[in-house]
Amino acid sequence: MPRFLTMIRIDENNVPAEGPSPELMERMGKLLEEITKAGVMLDTAGLRPSSEGTRVTWSGGRMSVTDGPFTESKEVIGGYSISQCKDKAEAIEWTKRFLGTHEEYWTITAEVREIAEA
């Protein structure tokens, strides 16, 4: 079965200062438990803020290293999951359910991409 990487993109400037609500964390936990029991979830995690990140770039034959935050970025990857689904449609359905656990004031985009197998 194919594997999929889902990248959760958020606008760090519009995330609640107190972070996710306890209710959101409970809904997420229940869904992640369901996905894991279904044998779909292989790995998932949230990421630390971009202010703690570093970009390494190779361009024009030169290497550059830039510490965050990255002010030119409107959206950053806030988390990811790796799932194994029968097809992309199933991966998208699980992703929609995950996004639907969030309250209305969240703005989140998820990019779902199949992992190329060697």
PDB file of C-alpha atoms in Angstrom:
ATOM      1  CA  MET A   1       0.000   0.000   0.000  1.00  0.00           C
ATOM      2  CA  PRO A   2       1.247   3.506  -0.743  1.00  0.00           C
ATOM      3  CA  ARG A   3       2.499   5.808   1.983  1.00  0.00           C
ATOM      4  CA  PHE A   4       1.582   9.488   2.206  1.00  0.00           C
ATOM      5  CA  LEU A   5       3.213  12.485   3.846  1.00  0.00           C
ATOM      6  CA  THR A   6       0.759  15.091   5.096  1.00  0.00           C
ATOM      7  CA  MET A   7       2.283  18.457   5.972  1.00  0.00           C
ATOM      8  CA  ILE A   8       0.165  20.683   8.192  1.00  0.00           C
ATOM      9  CA  ARG A   9       0.714  24.337   7.310  1.00  0.00           C
ATOM     10  CA  ILE A  10      -0.216  27.064   9.770  1.00  0.00           C
ATOM     11  CA  ASP A  11       0.193  30.818  10.037  1.00  0.00           C
ATOM     12  CA  GLU A  12       2.239  31.100  13.224  1.00  0.00           C
ATOM     13  CA  ASN A  13       1.109  34.717  13.661  1.00  0.00           C
ATOM     14  CA  ASN A  14      -2.519  33.617  14.056  1.00  0.00           C
ATOM     15  CA  VAL A  15      -2.124  30.661  16.404  1.00  0.00           C
ATOM     16  CA  PRO A  16      -3.710  31.234  19.818  1.00  0.00           C
ATOM     17  CA  ALA A  17      -1.055  32.321  22.327  1.00  0.00           C
ATOM     18  CA  GLU A  18      -2.219  29.637  24.752  1.00  0.00           C
ATOM     19  CA  GLY A  19      -1.916  26.970  22.037  1.00  0.00           C
ATOM     20  CA  PRO A  20      -4.509  24.328  21.210  1.00  0.00           C
ATOM     21  CA  SER A  21      -7.486  24.117  23.550  1.00  0.00           C
ATOM     22  CA  PRO A  22      -7.862  21.088  25.827  1.00  0.00           C
ATOM     23  CA  GLU A  23     -10.998  20.160  23.862  1.00  0.00           C
ATOM     24  CA  LEU A  24      -9.055  20.227  20.590  1.00  0.00           C
ATOM     25  CA  MET A  25      -6.310  18.078  22.083  1.00  0.00           C
ATOM     26  CA  GLU A  26      -8.933  15.571  23.256  1.00  0.00           C
ATOM     27  CA  ARG A  27     -10.600  15.426  19.807  1.00  0.00           C
ATOM     28  CA  MET A  28      -7.205  15.047  18.137  1.00  0.00           C
ATOM     29  CA  GLY A  29      -6.191  12.309  20.553  1.00  0.00           C
ATOM     30  CA  LYS A  30      -9.358  10.310  19.839  1.00  0.00           C
ATOM     31  CA  LEU A  31      -8.915  10.635  16.088  1.00  0.00           C
ATOM     32  CA  LEU A  32      -5.226   9.707  16.232  1.00  0.00           C
ATOM     33  CA  GLU A  33      -6.140   6.649  18.305  1.00  0.00           C
ATOM     34  CA  GLU A  34      -8.745   5.665  15.687  1.00  0.00           C
ATOM     35  CA  ILE A  35      -6.280   6.168  12.799  1.00  0.00           C
ATOM     36  CA  THR A  36      -3.625   4.134  14.607  1.00  0.00           C
ATOM     37  CA  LYS A  37      -6.039   1.276  15.387  1.00  0.00           C
ATOM     38  CA  ALA A  38      -7.076   1.259  11.715  1.00  0.00           C
ATOM     39  CA  GLY A  39      -3.441   0.562  10.826  1.00  0.00           C
ATOM     40  CA  VAL A  40      -3.153   3.778   8.812  1.00  0.00           C
ATOM     41  CA  MET A  41      -0.944   6.013  10.981  1.00  0.00           C
ATOM     42  CA  LEU A  42       2.775   5.275  10.799  1.00  0.00           C
ATOM     43  CA  ASP A  43       4.115   8.454  12.443  1.00  0.00           C
ATOM     44  CA  THR A  44       2.938  11.936  13.399  1.00  0.00           C
ATOM     45  CA  ALA A  45       4.232  14.918  15.355  1.00  0.00           C
ATOM     46  CA  GLY A  46       3.914  18.639  15.791  1.00  0.00           C
ATOM     47  CA  LEU A  47       6.938  20.819  15.152  1.00  0.00           C
ATOM     48  CA  ARG A  48       8.594  23.467  17.302  1.00  0.00           C
ATOM     49  CA  PRO A  49       8.095  27.099  16.153  1.00  0.00           C
ATOM     50  CA  SER A  50       9.995  28.309  13.078  1.00  0.00           C
ATOM     51  CA  SER A  51      11.855  30.751  15.361  1.00  0.00           C
ATOM     52  CA  GLU A  52      13.766  27.687  16.585  1.00  0.00           C
ATOM     53  CA  GLY A  53      14.414  26.357  13.081  1.00  0.00           C
ATOM     54  CA  THR A  54      17.310  26.713  10.661  1.00  0.00           C
ATOM     55  CA  ARG A  55      17.257  26.707   6.855  1.00  0.00           C
ATOM     56  CA  VAL A  56      20.194  25.299   4.952  1.00  0.00           C
ATOM     57  CA  THR A  57      20.237  26.399   1.288  1.00  0.00           C
ATOM     58  CA  TRP A  58      22.400  25.378  -1.654  1.00  0.00           C
ATOM     59  CA  SER A  59      22.211  27.958  -4.444  1.00  0.00           C
ATOM     60  CA  GLY A  60      24.652  29.087  -7.099  1.00  0.00           C
ATOM     61  CA  GLY A  61      27.295  26.709  -5.819  1.00  0.00           C
ATOM     62  CA  ARG A  62      27.205  28.196  -2.312  1.00  0.00           C
ATOM     63  CA  MET A  63      25.837  27.021   0.990  1.00  0.00           C
ATOM     64  CA  SER A  64      23.997  29.356   3.334  1.00  0.00           C
ATOM     65  CA  VAL A  65      22.568  28.770   6.793  1.00  0.00           C
ATOM     66  CA  THR A  66      19.784  31.004   8.132  1.00  0.00           C
ATOM     67  CA  ASP A  67      18.304  30.809  11.620  1.00  0.00           C
ATOM     68  CA  GLY A  68      14.585  31.421  12.143  1.00  0.00           C
ATOM     69  CA  PRO A  69      12.213  33.039  12.459  1.00  0.00           C
ATOM     70  CA  PHE A  70      11.590  33.346   8.750  1.00  0.00           C
ATOM     71  CA  THR A  71       9.637  36.576   8.383  1.00  0.00           C
ATOM     72  CA  GLU A  72       9.031  36.095   4.660  1.00  0.00           C
ATOM     73  CA  SER A  73       7.001  32.947   5.375  1.00  0.00           C
ATOM     74  CA  LYS A  74       3.274  33.447   5.776  1.00  0.00           C
ATOM     75  CA  GLU A  75       2.697  29.749   6.383  1.00  0.00           C
ATOM     76  CA  VAL A  76       5.045  27.279   8.023  1.00  0.00           C
ATOM     77  CA  ILE A  77       4.887  23.535   8.486  1.00  0.00           C
ATOM     78  CA  GLY A  78       3.508  23.071  11.988  1.00  0.00           C
ATOM     79  CA  GLY A  79       3.325  19.295  11.955  1.00  0.00           C
ATOM     80  CA  TYR A  80       3.273  16.207   9.796  1.00  0.00           C
ATOM     81  CA  SER A  81       1.998  12.674   9.542  1.00  0.00           C
ATOM     82  CA  ILE A  82       3.032   9.634   7.579  1.00  0.00           C
ATOM     83  CA  SER A  83       0.188   7.290   6.787  1.00  0.00           C
ATOM     84  CA  GLN A  84      -0.296   4.129   4.774  1.00  0.00           C
ATOM     85  CA  CYS A  85      -3.582   4.154   2.883  1.00  0.00           C
ATOM     86  CA  LYS A  86      -5.139   2.197   0.043  1.00  0.00           C
ATOM     87  CA  ASP A  87      -5.073   5.335  -2.133  1.00  0.00           C
ATOM     88  CA  LYS A  88      -4.786   9.129  -2.091  1.00  0.00           C
ATOM     89  CA  ALA A  89      -8.544   9.530  -1.624  1.00  0.00           C
ATOM     90  CA  GLU A  90      -8.357   7.668   1.706  1.00  0.00           C
ATOM     91  CA  ALA A  91      -5.379   9.791   2.811  1.00  0.00           C
ATOM     92  CA  ILE A  92      -7.342  12.936   1.994  1.00  0.00           C
ATOM     93  CA  GLU A  93     -10.391  11.724   3.945  1.00  0.00           C
ATOM     94  CA  TRP A  94      -8.298  11.137   7.095  1.00  0.00           C
ATOM     95  CA  THR A  95      -6.701  14.569   6.602  1.00  0.00           C
ATOM     96  CA  LYS A  96     -10.106  16.249   6.318  1.00  0.00           C
ATOM     97  CA  ARG A  97     -11.205  14.576   9.538  1.00  0.00           C
ATOM     98  CA  PHE A  98      -8.046  15.814  11.278  1.00  0.00           C
ATOM     99  CA  LEU A  99      -8.557  19.403  10.097  1.00  0.00           C
ATOM    100  CA  GLY A 100     -12.204  19.196  11.167  1.00  0.00           C
ATOM    101  CA  THR A 101     -11.183  18.636  14.799  1.00  0.00           C
ATOM    102  CA  HIS A 102     -10.038  22.283  14.981  1.00  0.00           C
ATOM    103  CA  GLU A 103     -12.177  25.193  16.127  1.00  0.00           C
ATOM    104  CA  GLU A 104     -13.434  27.737  13.565  1.00  0.00           C
ATOM    105  CA  TYR A 105     -10.793  30.355  14.380  1.00  0.00           C
ATOM    106  CA  TRP A 106      -7.931  28.117  13.162  1.00  0.00           C
ATOM    107  CA  THR A 107      -6.674  28.512   9.596  1.00  0.00           C
ATOM    108  CA  ILE A 108      -4.860  25.356   8.549  1.00  0.00           C
ATOM    109  CA  THR A 109      -3.849  23.939   5.201  1.00  0.00           C
ATOM    110  CA  ALA A 110      -2.758  20.355   4.737  1.00  0.00           C
ATOM    111  CA  GLU A 111      -0.697  19.175   1.798  1.00  0.00           C
ATOM    112  CA  VAL A 112      -1.021  15.448   1.098  1.00  0.00           C
ATOM    113  CA  ARG A 113       1.672  13.870  -1.078  1.00  0.00           C
ATOM    114  CA  GLU A 114       2.436  10.266  -1.905  1.00  0.00           C
ATOM    115  CA  ILE A 115       5.902   9.130  -0.879  1.00  0.00           C
ATOM    116  CA  ALA A 116       7.928   7.909  -3.847  1.00  0.00           C
ATOM    117  CA  GLU A 117       9.058   4.359  -3.208  1.00  0.00           C
ATOM    118  CA  ALA A 118      12.573   3.411  -4.339  1.00  0.00           C
TER     119      ALA A 118
END
